[in-house]
mmCIF file of the C-alpha atoms, coordinates in Angstrom:
data_MODEL
# 
_entry.id   MODEL 
# 
loop_
_atom_site.group_PDB 
_atom_site.id 
_atom_site.type_symbol 
_atom_site.label_atom_id 
_atom_site.label_alt_id 
_atom_site.label_comp_id 
_atom_site.label_asym_id 
_atom_site.label_entity_id 
_atom_site.label_seq_id 
_atom_site.pdbx_PDB_ins_code 
_atom_site.Cartn_x 
_atom_site.Cartn_y 
_atom_site.Cartn_z 
_atom_site.occupancy 
_atom_site.B_iso_or_equiv 
_atom_site.pdbx_formal_charge 
_atom_site.auth_seq_id 
_atom_site.auth_comp_id 
_atom_site.auth_asym_id 
_atom_site.auth_atom_id 
_atom_site.pdbx_PDB_model_num 
ATOM 1   C CA . MET A 1 1   ? -62.268 52.317 -32.259 1.00 0.00 ? 1   MET A CA 1 
ATOM 2   C CA . HIS A 1 2   ? -63.648 50.336 -35.233 1.00 0.00 ? 2   HIS A CA 1 
ATOM 3   C CA . LYS A 1 3   ? -62.045 52.708 -37.744 1.00 0.00 ? 3   LYS A CA 1 
ATOM 4   C CA . ARG A 1 4   ? -58.694 52.448 -35.974 1.00 0.00 ? 4   ARG A CA 1 
ATOM 5   C CA . VAL A 1 5   ? -58.743 48.638 -36.012 1.00 0.00 ? 5   VAL A CA 1 
ATOM 6   C CA . CYS A 1 6   ? -59.743 48.556 -39.683 1.00 0.00 ? 6   CYS A CA 1 
ATOM 7   C CA . ARG A 1 7   ? -57.058 51.093 -40.573 1.00 0.00 ? 7   ARG A CA 1 
ATOM 8   C CA . GLU A 1 8   ? -54.426 49.041 -38.723 1.00 0.00 ? 8   GLU A CA 1 
ATOM 9   C CA . GLU A 1 9   ? -55.530 45.833 -40.474 1.00 0.00 ? 9   GLU A CA 1 
ATOM 10  C CA . TYR A 1 10  ? -55.458 47.625 -43.826 1.00 0.00 ? 10  TYR A CA 1 
ATOM 11  C CA . ARG A 1 11  ? -51.970 49.000 -43.188 1.00 0.00 ? 11  ARG A CA 1 
ATOM 12  C CA . GLU A 1 12  ? -50.568 45.693 -41.853 1.00 0.00 ? 12  GLU A CA 1 
ATOM 13  C CA . ASN A 1 13  ? -51.860 43.792 -44.860 1.00 0.00 ? 13  ASN A CA 1 
ATOM 14  C CA . LYS A 1 14  ? -50.970 46.483 -47.418 1.00 0.00 ? 14  LYS A CA 1 
ATOM 15  C CA . GLY A 1 15  ? -54.473 46.832 -48.856 1.00 0.00 ? 15  GLY A CA 1 
ATOM 16  C CA . VAL A 1 16  ? -57.824 45.116 -49.127 1.00 0.00 ? 16  VAL A CA 1 
ATOM 17  C CA . GLY A 1 17  ? -56.627 42.442 -51.562 1.00 0.00 ? 17  GLY A CA 1 
ATOM 18  C CA . ASN A 1 18  ? -54.014 41.199 -49.139 1.00 0.00 ? 18  ASN A CA 1 
ATOM 19  C CA . LEU A 1 19  ? -56.534 41.146 -46.295 1.00 0.00 ? 19  LEU A CA 1 
ATOM 20  C CA . ALA A 1 20  ? -58.358 38.382 -48.165 1.00 0.00 ? 20  ALA A CA 1 
ATOM 21  C CA . LYS A 1 21  ? -55.153 36.586 -49.086 1.00 0.00 ? 21  LYS A CA 1 
ATOM 22  C CA . ARG A 1 22  ? -54.008 36.621 -45.478 1.00 0.00 ? 22  ARG A CA 1 
ATOM 23  C CA . LYS A 1 23  ? -57.385 35.874 -43.920 1.00 0.00 ? 23  LYS A CA 1 
ATOM 24  C CA . ASN A 1 24  ? -56.475 33.756 -40.978 1.00 0.00 ? 24  ASN A CA 1 
ATOM 25  C CA . LYS A 1 25  ? -57.190 30.132 -41.832 1.00 0.00 ? 25  LYS A CA 1 
ATOM 26  C CA . LYS A 1 26  ? -58.036 29.539 -38.176 1.00 0.00 ? 26  LYS A CA 1 
ATOM 27  C CA . LEU A 1 27  ? -60.913 32.024 -38.512 1.00 0.00 ? 27  LEU A CA 1 
ATOM 28  C CA . ILE A 1 28  ? -62.096 30.289 -41.676 1.00 0.00 ? 28  ILE A CA 1 
ATOM 29  C CA . TYR A 1 29  ? -62.018 26.913 -39.922 1.00 0.00 ? 29  TYR A CA 1 
ATOM 30  C CA . GLU A 1 30  ? -63.963 28.394 -36.994 1.00 0.00 ? 30  GLU A CA 1 
ATOM 31  C CA . SER A 1 31  ? -66.623 29.756 -39.368 1.00 0.00 ? 31  SER A CA 1 
ATOM 32  C CA . ILE A 1 32  ? -66.943 26.361 -41.047 1.00 0.00 ? 32  ILE A CA 1 
ATOM 33  C CA . GLU A 1 33  ? -67.169 24.603 -37.672 1.00 0.00 ? 33  GLU A CA 1 
ATOM 34  C CA . ARG A 1 34  ? -69.901 27.024 -36.513 1.00 0.00 ? 34  ARG A CA 1 
ATOM 35  C CA . TYR A 1 35  ? -71.711 26.499 -39.801 1.00 0.00 ? 35  TYR A CA 1 
ATOM 36  C CA . VAL A 1 36  ? -71.676 22.702 -39.485 1.00 0.00 ? 36  VAL A CA 1 
ATOM 37  C CA . GLU A 1 37  ? -72.755 22.994 -35.854 1.00 0.00 ? 37  GLU A CA 1 
ATOM 38  C CA . GLU A 1 38  ? -75.721 25.135 -36.936 1.00 0.00 ? 38  GLU A CA 1 
ATOM 39  C CA . LEU A 1 39  ? -76.645 22.648 -39.667 1.00 0.00 ? 39  LEU A CA 1 
ATOM 40  C CA . ARG A 1 40  ? -76.582 19.791 -37.167 1.00 0.00 ? 40  ARG A CA 1 
ATOM 41  C CA . LYS A 1 41  ? -78.740 21.792 -34.729 1.00 0.00 ? 41  LYS A CA 1 
ATOM 42  C CA . ARG A 1 42  ? -81.299 21.946 -37.523 1.00 0.00 ? 42  ARG A CA 1 
ATOM 43  C CA . ASP A 1 43  ? -81.156 18.155 -37.954 1.00 0.00 ? 43  ASP A CA 1 
ATOM 44  C CA . ILE A 1 44  ? -79.143 18.275 -41.165 1.00 0.00 ? 44  ILE A CA 1 
ATOM 45  C CA . ASP A 1 45  ? -76.891 15.226 -41.028 1.00 0.00 ? 45  ASP A CA 1 
ATOM 46  C CA . ILE A 1 46  ? -73.422 16.425 -42.034 1.00 0.00 ? 46  ILE A CA 1 
ATOM 47  C CA . LEU A 1 47  ? -70.784 13.694 -41.894 1.00 0.00 ? 47  LEU A CA 1 
ATOM 48  C CA . ALA A 1 48  ? -67.790 15.811 -42.923 1.00 0.00 ? 48  ALA A CA 1 
ATOM 49  C CA . ALA A 1 49  ? -66.855 19.269 -44.193 1.00 0.00 ? 49  ALA A CA 1 
ATOM 50  C CA . TYR A 1 50  ? -63.864 20.128 -46.398 1.00 0.00 ? 50  TYR A CA 1 
ATOM 51  C CA . LEU A 1 51  ? -62.369 23.512 -47.241 1.00 0.00 ? 51  LEU A CA 1 
ATOM 52  C CA . PHE A 1 52  ? -61.312 23.570 -50.893 1.00 0.00 ? 52  PHE A CA 1 
ATOM 53  C CA . GLY A 1 53  ? -60.696 26.030 -53.692 1.00 0.00 ? 53  GLY A CA 1 
ATOM 54  C CA . SER A 1 54  ? -58.676 29.216 -53.461 1.00 0.00 ? 54  SER A CA 1 
ATOM 55  C CA . TYR A 1 55  ? -58.481 29.386 -49.653 1.00 0.00 ? 55  TYR A CA 1 
ATOM 56  C CA . ALA A 1 56  ? -57.259 25.793 -49.369 1.00 0.00 ? 56  ALA A CA 1 
ATOM 57  C CA . LYS A 1 57  ? -54.701 26.417 -52.123 1.00 0.00 ? 57  LYS A CA 1 
ATOM 58  C CA . GLY A 1 58  ? -53.525 29.732 -50.660 1.00 0.00 ? 58  GLY A CA 1 
ATOM 59  C CA . ARG A 1 59  ? -54.645 31.717 -53.717 1.00 0.00 ? 59  ARG A CA 1 
ATOM 60  C CA . ALA A 1 60  ? -57.574 33.653 -52.264 1.00 0.00 ? 60  ALA A CA 1 
ATOM 61  C CA . THR A 1 61  ? -58.284 37.199 -53.430 1.00 0.00 ? 61  THR A CA 1 
ATOM 62  C CA . GLU A 1 62  ? -60.579 39.841 -52.021 1.00 0.00 ? 62  GLU A CA 1 
ATOM 63  C CA . TRP A 1 63  ? -63.372 38.355 -54.194 1.00 0.00 ? 63  TRP A CA 1 
ATOM 64  C CA . SER A 1 64  ? -62.883 34.729 -53.162 1.00 0.00 ? 64  SER A CA 1 
ATOM 65  C CA . ASP A 1 65  ? -65.640 32.785 -51.506 1.00 0.00 ? 65  ASP A CA 1 
ATOM 66  C CA . ILE A 1 66  ? -65.049 30.052 -48.948 1.00 0.00 ? 66  ILE A CA 1 
ATOM 67  C CA . ASP A 1 67  ? -65.775 26.804 -50.788 1.00 0.00 ? 67  ASP A CA 1 
ATOM 68  C CA . VAL A 1 68  ? -67.002 24.098 -48.412 1.00 0.00 ? 68  VAL A CA 1 
ATOM 69  C CA . ALA A 1 69  ? -67.805 20.543 -49.500 1.00 0.00 ? 69  ALA A CA 1 
ATOM 70  C CA . LEU A 1 70  ? -70.402 18.964 -47.212 1.00 0.00 ? 70  LEU A CA 1 
ATOM 71  C CA . LEU A 1 71  ? -70.922 15.196 -47.058 1.00 0.00 ? 71  LEU A CA 1 
ATOM 72  C CA . THR A 1 72  ? -74.330 13.879 -46.111 1.00 0.00 ? 72  THR A CA 1 
ATOM 73  C CA . ARG A 1 73  ? -76.282 10.640 -46.332 1.00 0.00 ? 73  ARG A CA 1 
ATOM 74  C CA . GLN A 1 74  ? -79.324 12.301 -47.874 1.00 0.00 ? 74  GLN A CA 1 
ATOM 75  C CA . PHE A 1 75  ? -80.579 15.624 -49.179 1.00 0.00 ? 75  PHE A CA 1 
ATOM 76  C CA . ILE A 1 76  ? -83.619 17.299 -47.691 1.00 0.00 ? 76  ILE A CA 1 
ATOM 77  C CA . GLY A 1 77  ? -85.897 17.641 -50.704 1.00 0.00 ? 77  GLY A CA 1 
ATOM 78  C CA . ASP A 1 78  ? -84.249 17.749 -54.112 1.00 0.00 ? 78  ASP A CA 1 
ATOM 79  C CA . SER A 1 79  ? -80.625 18.805 -54.592 1.00 0.00 ? 79  SER A CA 1 
ATOM 80  C CA . PHE A 1 80  ? -81.550 22.362 -55.680 1.00 0.00 ? 80  PHE A CA 1 
ATOM 81  C CA . ASP A 1 81  ? -83.756 22.995 -52.635 1.00 0.00 ? 81  ASP A CA 1 
ATOM 82  C CA . PHE A 1 82  ? -81.161 21.443 -50.343 1.00 0.00 ? 82  PHE A CA 1 
ATOM 83  C CA . LYS A 1 83  ? -78.366 23.643 -51.686 1.00 0.00 ? 83  LYS A CA 1 
ATOM 84  C CA . PHE A 1 84  ? -80.612 26.708 -51.331 1.00 0.00 ? 84  PHE A CA 1 
ATOM 85  C CA . LEU A 1 85  ? -81.289 25.785 -47.694 1.00 0.00 ? 85  LEU A CA 1 
ATOM 86  C CA . LEU A 1 86  ? -77.570 25.310 -47.043 1.00 0.00 ? 86  LEU A CA 1 
ATOM 87  C CA . MET A 1 87  ? -76.781 28.692 -48.612 1.00 0.00 ? 87  MET A CA 1 
ATOM 88  C CA . LYS A 1 88  ? -79.472 30.417 -46.573 1.00 0.00 ? 88  LYS A CA 1 
ATOM 89  C CA . ILE A 1 89  ? -78.037 29.027 -43.329 1.00 0.00 ? 89  ILE A CA 1 
ATOM 90  C CA . ALA A 1 90  ? -74.469 29.804 -44.450 1.00 0.00 ? 90  ALA A CA 1 
ATOM 91  C CA . ARG A 1 91  ? -75.378 33.489 -44.803 1.00 0.00 ? 91  ARG A CA 1 
ATOM 92  C CA . GLU A 1 92  ? -76.291 33.532 -41.105 1.00 0.00 ? 92  GLU A CA 1 
ATOM 93  C CA . ILE A 1 93  ? -72.733 32.469 -40.192 1.00 0.00 ? 93  ILE A CA 1 
ATOM 94  C CA . ASP A 1 94  ? -70.439 33.934 -42.858 1.00 0.00 ? 94  ASP A CA 1 
ATOM 95  C CA . PHE A 1 95  ? -71.644 35.535 -46.079 1.00 0.00 ? 95  PHE A CA 1 
ATOM 96  C CA . ASN A 1 96  ? -68.604 34.160 -47.929 1.00 0.00 ? 96  ASN A CA 1 
ATOM 97  C CA . ILE A 1 97  ? -69.337 30.468 -47.293 1.00 0.00 ? 97  ILE A CA 1 
ATOM 98  C CA . GLU A 1 98  ? -70.296 28.683 -50.518 1.00 0.00 ? 98  GLU A CA 1 
ATOM 99  C CA . PRO A 1 99  ? -71.670 25.212 -49.677 1.00 0.00 ? 99  PRO A CA 1 
ATOM 100 C CA . HIS A 1 100 ? -71.238 22.292 -52.086 1.00 0.00 ? 100 HIS A CA 1 
ATOM 101 C CA . PRO A 1 101 ? -73.288 19.307 -50.860 1.00 0.00 ? 101 PRO A CA 1 
ATOM 102 C CA . TYR A 1 102 ? -72.412 15.722 -51.786 1.00 0.00 ? 102 TYR A CA 1 
ATOM 103 C CA . LEU A 1 103 ? -74.104 12.462 -51.051 1.00 0.00 ? 103 LEU A CA 1 
ATOM 104 C CA . VAL A 1 104 ? -71.606 9.994  -49.618 1.00 0.00 ? 104 VAL A CA 1 
ATOM 105 C CA . ASP A 1 105 ? -71.832 7.706  -52.660 1.00 0.00 ? 105 ASP A CA 1 
ATOM 106 C CA . GLU A 1 106 ? -71.160 10.661 -55.037 1.00 0.00 ? 106 GLU A CA 1 
ATOM 107 C CA . PHE A 1 107 ? -68.020 11.764 -53.211 1.00 0.00 ? 107 PHE A CA 1 
ATOM 108 C CA . ASN A 1 108 ? -65.376 9.872  -55.164 1.00 0.00 ? 108 ASN A CA 1 
ATOM 109 C CA . GLU A 1 109 ? -62.747 10.264 -57.886 1.00 0.00 ? 109 GLU A CA 1 
ATOM 110 C CA . ASP A 1 110 ? -65.350 9.654  -60.637 1.00 0.00 ? 110 ASP A CA 1 
ATOM 111 C CA . ASN A 1 111 ? -66.979 13.018 -59.856 1.00 0.00 ? 111 ASN A CA 1 
ATOM 112 C CA . PRO A 1 112 ? -64.613 15.757 -61.178 1.00 0.00 ? 112 PRO A CA 1 
ATOM 113 C CA . LEU A 1 113 ? -65.374 18.358 -58.486 1.00 0.00 ? 113 LEU A CA 1 
ATOM 114 C CA . ALA A 1 114 ? -65.333 15.762 -55.707 1.00 0.00 ? 114 ALA A CA 1 
ATOM 115 C CA . ALA A 1 115 ? -62.001 14.520 -57.064 1.00 0.00 ? 115 ALA A CA 1 
ATOM 116 C CA . GLU A 1 116 ? -60.570 18.040 -56.687 1.00 0.00 ? 116 GLU A CA 1 
ATOM 117 C CA . VAL A 1 117 ? -61.839 18.215 -53.102 1.00 0.00 ? 117 VAL A CA 1 
ATOM 118 C CA . ILE A 1 118 ? -60.303 14.816 -52.348 1.00 0.00 ? 118 ILE A CA 1 
ATOM 119 C CA . ARG A 1 119 ? -56.941 15.846 -53.857 1.00 0.00 ? 119 ARG A CA 1 
ATOM 120 C CA . THR A 1 120 ? -56.626 19.429 -52.612 1.00 0.00 ? 120 THR A CA 1 
ATOM 121 C CA . GLY A 1 121 ? -59.227 19.912 -49.884 1.00 0.00 ? 121 GLY A CA 1 
ATOM 122 C CA . GLU A 1 122 ? -58.640 20.150 -46.151 1.00 0.00 ? 122 GLU A CA 1 
ATOM 123 C CA . ARG A 1 123 ? -60.979 18.281 -43.841 1.00 0.00 ? 123 ARG A CA 1 
ATOM 124 C CA . VAL A 1 124 ? -62.303 20.695 -41.233 1.00 0.00 ? 124 VAL A CA 1 
ATOM 125 C CA . VAL A 1 125 ? -65.038 18.608 -39.587 1.00 0.00 ? 125 VAL A CA 1 
# 
């Protein structure tokens, strides 16, 4: 059964590369929503989550990760430890999620990466 479904997906999308390009955005949104829900269950205060990067721009390849900007009021520990914690939890939901945490006061046009998220990102949560 599993092989048949995979073969059909492969054939419909004309190869592995197109599977990634056509990954259903609804499924990506659902993964991000589950991820944020899990973070909140663990008392990590997430105010908003944005999909950005190649999936938001429609340029994803088979190697693309799912870039997610996360807004919070405070980090748990230092920024490195907090990002590591977020990545560890992300792997439990979807191995492709790449979290990018921002403090609310850092999420503005003065921060180059935040500015890209603001311009091209899609708010999911």
